[in-house]
Amino acid sequence: MPTNFTVVPVEARADGGGDDAAERTEAPGPPEGPELDSPSPGDGNPRENIPFVNSVEVEKEVFFEGKNMALFEEEMDSNPMVSSLLNKLANYTNLSQGVVEHEEAEDSRRREAQTPRMGTFIGVYLPCLQNILGVILFLRLTWIVGAAGVLESFLIVAMCCSCTLLTAISMSAIATNGVVPAGGSYYMISRALGPEFGGAVGLCFYLGTTFAGAMYILGTIEIFLTYISPSAAIFQAEGAAGEAAAMLNNMRVYGTCTLALMAVVVFVGVKYVNKLALVFLACVVLSILAIYAGVIKTAFDPPDIPVCLLGNRTLSRRSFDVCAKLHADSNGSATTTLWGLFCNGSQPSATCDEYFAQNNVTEIQGIPGVASGVFLENLWSAYAHKGSYVEKQGMPTASVLEESRASGLPYVLTDITTYFTLLVGIYFPSVTGIMAGSNRSGDLKDAQKSIPTGTILAIVTTSFIYLSCVVLFGACIEGVVLRDKFGEALQGNLVIGMLAWPSPWVIVIGSFFSTCGAGLQSLTGAPRLLQAIARDGIIPFLQVFGHGKANGEPTWALLLTALICEMGVLIASLDSVAPILSMFFLMCYLFVNLACAVQTLLRTPNWRPRFKYYHWTLSFLGMSLCLALMFICSWYYALIAMLIAGCIYKYIEFRGAEKEWGDGIRGLSLNAARYALLRVEHGPPHTKNWRPQVLVLLNLDAEQRVKHPRLLSFTSQLKAGKGLTIVGSVLEGTYLDKHLEAQQAEENIRSLMGAEKTKGFCQLVVSSNLRDGTSHLVQSAGLGGMKHNTVLMAWPASWKQVDNPFSWRNFIDTVRDTTAAQQALLVAKNVDLFPQNQERFGGGSIDVWWIVHDGGMLMLLPFLLRQHKVGGRGGGSIDVWWIVHDGGTLMLLPFLLRQHKVGGRGGARYRQCFGISPESQPLVMAMKHLLPGGLAQGPRSVAHGPLGSAASLASPLHLPMVISASPHQAQLIHDRNTASHSAVAARTRAPSSPDKVQMTWTREKLIAEKYKNKDTSMSGFKDLFSLKPDQSNVRRMHTAVKLNEVVLSKSQDAQLVLLNMPGPPRSRQGDENYMEFLEVLTEGLNRVLLVRGGGREVITIYS
């Protein structure tokens, strides 16, 4: 145990601590000698920016600041010096921390120039107390108690205070979850909610703070024009009916001038507002003390404040002094001023108002005191319609017939219709301001301790003040005086001021400066909040408001705040502005509770709040209470606020929030995705739900850029944002050597996906060779049930070049891999000619050449392309051409497709269908040999029809009988030769002998070989598959050339041609000839999409 202690004078190291710290940091070894007597000041960073909470160096620096001398830390905490407390009070501020301080928190010189770090009382408790107690307490609480009664008013206050208390508990959980960032409430909330919700709630918080500034300005002007200087009104009412309109105009003029003055003060410098913070705080505290002192005084010495009643109706004392019809003078009795107001003359015989004539004028005490028993009378509500008389309940009165209310009579009337939900909306702003303490998080000595303790203590204190005031107002003040909003029965005096002691002016002046200061603080804090949102970069159109003056003051944000605040000022009614800001604050509190509840229920590893009174049920209860209060206050305001927040959320999501803050909402998305993946894993989708889940194989150049960006354009047109899209690519090499290139390639692909608006995932594989990498992608891309069922790739245009990295062998092996995996394959030829997302097809047709049945893939793709704006939504046509048919499909399919949404709503046209006669079946079998996934049973029927156009088609195809027929004209005739042709079909299944000679075909060589081996007899077709290899190749190429001629003749001007893609030969010896076959088949076509089905039906005729 050490026996010697060192006394450290903190003031001695205040000047040079930073430099000494730098010198000690450079020293490699421990300090020796006298340096042991000085504490290490740390790295100069504020405590909340150091990842280790229990930092010894920071503990020393923080605990020694502002103290004189001490031996133990416990002694410093328990026995603060009086001079230190006075120093903190002198430096008290209620302004939110600026963005510059947040961004430059690591600057030690700036941190040293700031005020000493504040504790719980100065830094959190007092700012929260000042912000919570405000204009509603002084101007509207007595009226709320009079209209709703003590019981319902108590319920209103309890609900609102419970809402803020539960929100404060959730906020305390966020504050104790980790190091609280400097920057205030927005940073604390947004980092817990994520970019989308953080931006939406941040803007709601900003709008709420801005409208709060408008409310405080209106409260300031109302106090000034109603209770301080009524003669200063610019617009004068000509009669009682015009008083309300004149008051609104006066509020607009004075409010605009006040707003302009406050904006200039904020623009000139926040330091001037900062110097007045202690004055504003003193006004609030003295006003509260004066109210309680006045209540105590009424118990033994009630004030003499008479209220004049006519019958049971309250009279306004602004226009008369004597509360009587007659009064005694030297000549006997004479009429009073009140008589002249209700009668048409001052003579006793004058005609008077009927109600005035039949009822007596009485005078009661407006504030009878706590011991008067008026509490029971004020226990129940007294809601009234607009323009109703303020009447004393239980007072005897003579009823008269229904009368027309003459203007000019000095009655006290209700200015708005009162009901429970309206009063909730008007009162709720009085409990906001709970985040004032967290706004100075960067200046707190221990934010994790101060924010929860100070905020909750402030809410408990203000809740006690509000609840006690509800009870005491109901126990001290007469009901008609409580319901008199503007104190007309008290000769225009403030009701709560008449209760206060020693003078009503304590409350009037105190409330005036308090509301004025609150307005200044709102105009100071709101621009900084907007600047923080703008500098976060999550809402692009707000980035201009992130700029400001050289010292960081948000000039542009202040201008926008003043304009929005002016909108609230032009409303000119405190009762109309209060529900608006209630919506925005409730929305903000709702999402704070939601964030805490979600992160607790998801058991997020980084969610470890140390606030021992927190439980997720409290957050859920607070969220439910906020939502209920929103709809209680005003259901249409609630819907508008939720719509604004939803639009902001979707906008941030649409623009792509690039921020990653580790929020709980992202964890909720991950859990929802996991649950959905497990559900999808159960089985393959039904045919109705089948859609192409595309794996896009991209080629990269030497600089890791995408070779064919139009392939992504086509993907977005095909998908239209629906289903799964995986963009894959392969880098050749080893991952250890290529990981940097892989990262660069992935960034390039993602940026291109963003530019082409392709929504999907990027998966890049580094493999020893391109062949294996592509095979790995085809096999393993996707997760669970979210796997691709279609592969999209570009045609290798330079496949004849030996040095092509994506050679024709890799291409054919990829085709074989997709066939083995039972996945559909799309090959885009001349992909660089495909339209971009900004282009249009211009009303051209999409031609589908249906050679074999592929499960409906060829019919589904044009329909999907037509859904995109590029494919001509609502314009153009889909032309379907058949080369073969079976079982009457030629007759039946157009009818069935027209009944289905693919054909009926997709705008498909069936202009020409081609059938093949029995004599031409050997050639069809040759195509089937190249298309192993095609006809399952072989042709079994033939279509006959008018022979008008048959000759023109028979000649180019060199078919013995080719018949063209319209689907409405063709007739189905039974094929009598089915049995005889089955043998031919059986022979085609036998594998042909391997080609030993690789042949590269040109049109001239093909014609020469064709005439060399030409056989005019029909028996030649029967011997087709007994030919030698070179002769078989000639026949296959002959088929490709003639089919290409037919396609060119019909689809030369088509915007896109879709063709069945034949499968590769079983023997690898003929792979090059297979590539030549596809080249010849698609020669002369601008845009071609070769389609190979995946072996399953993808469309159905059933609904």
PDB file of C-alpha atoms in Angstrom, residues 3 18 115 180 192 358 429 460 473 529 585 622 706 743 755 854 868 898 927 1010 1036 1057:
ATOM      1  CA  THR A   3       2.244   5.758   1.846  1.00  0.00           C
ATOM      2  CA  GLY A  18      -1.179  19.640 -24.672  1.00  0.00           C
ATOM      3  CA  THR A 115     -15.478  25.644 -21.991  1.00  0.00           C
ATOM      4  CA  VAL A 180     -21.969   8.664 -27.378  1.00  0.00           C
ATOM      5  CA  ALA A 192     -29.098   3.519 -34.345  1.00  0.00           C
ATOM      6  CA  GLN A 358     -84.294  39.068 -16.693  1.00  0.00           C
ATOM      7  CA  PRO A 429     -45.439  20.460 -27.270  1.00  0.00           C
ATOM      8  CA  VAL A 460     -39.693  13.588 -13.582  1.00  0.00           C
ATOM      9  CA  PHE A 473     -55.137  25.363 -10.816  1.00  0.00           C
ATOM     10  CA  LEU A 529     -29.535  19.895 -37.332  1.00  0.00           C
ATOM     11  CA  PHE A 585     -41.906  15.161 -32.453  1.00  0.00           C
ATOM     12  CA  GLY A 622     -43.543   3.943 -25.772  1.00  0.00           C
ATOM     13  CA  VAL A 706     -16.827  -4.523 -68.393  1.00  0.00           C
ATOM     14  CA  GLN A 743     -11.868  -5.624 -55.595  1.00  0.00           C
ATOM     15  CA  ALA A 755     -25.618   3.406 -63.803  1.00  0.00           C
ATOM     16  CA  ASP A 854     -38.828 -25.173 -75.054  1.00  0.00           C
ATOM     17  CA  HIS A 868     -40.098  -2.290 -69.846  1.00  0.00           C
ATOM     18  CA  ARG A 898     -54.502 -15.302 -76.760  1.00  0.00           C
ATOM     19  CA  MET A 927     -32.605 -30.111 -86.670  1.00  0.00           C
ATOM     20  CA  LYS A1010     -24.326 -28.712-101.758  1.00  0.00           C
ATOM     21  CA  ARG A1036     -26.444 -29.401 -91.351  1.00  0.00           C
ATOM     22  CA  VAL A1057     -35.150 -11.785 -83.089  1.00  0.00           C
TER      23      VAL A1057
END
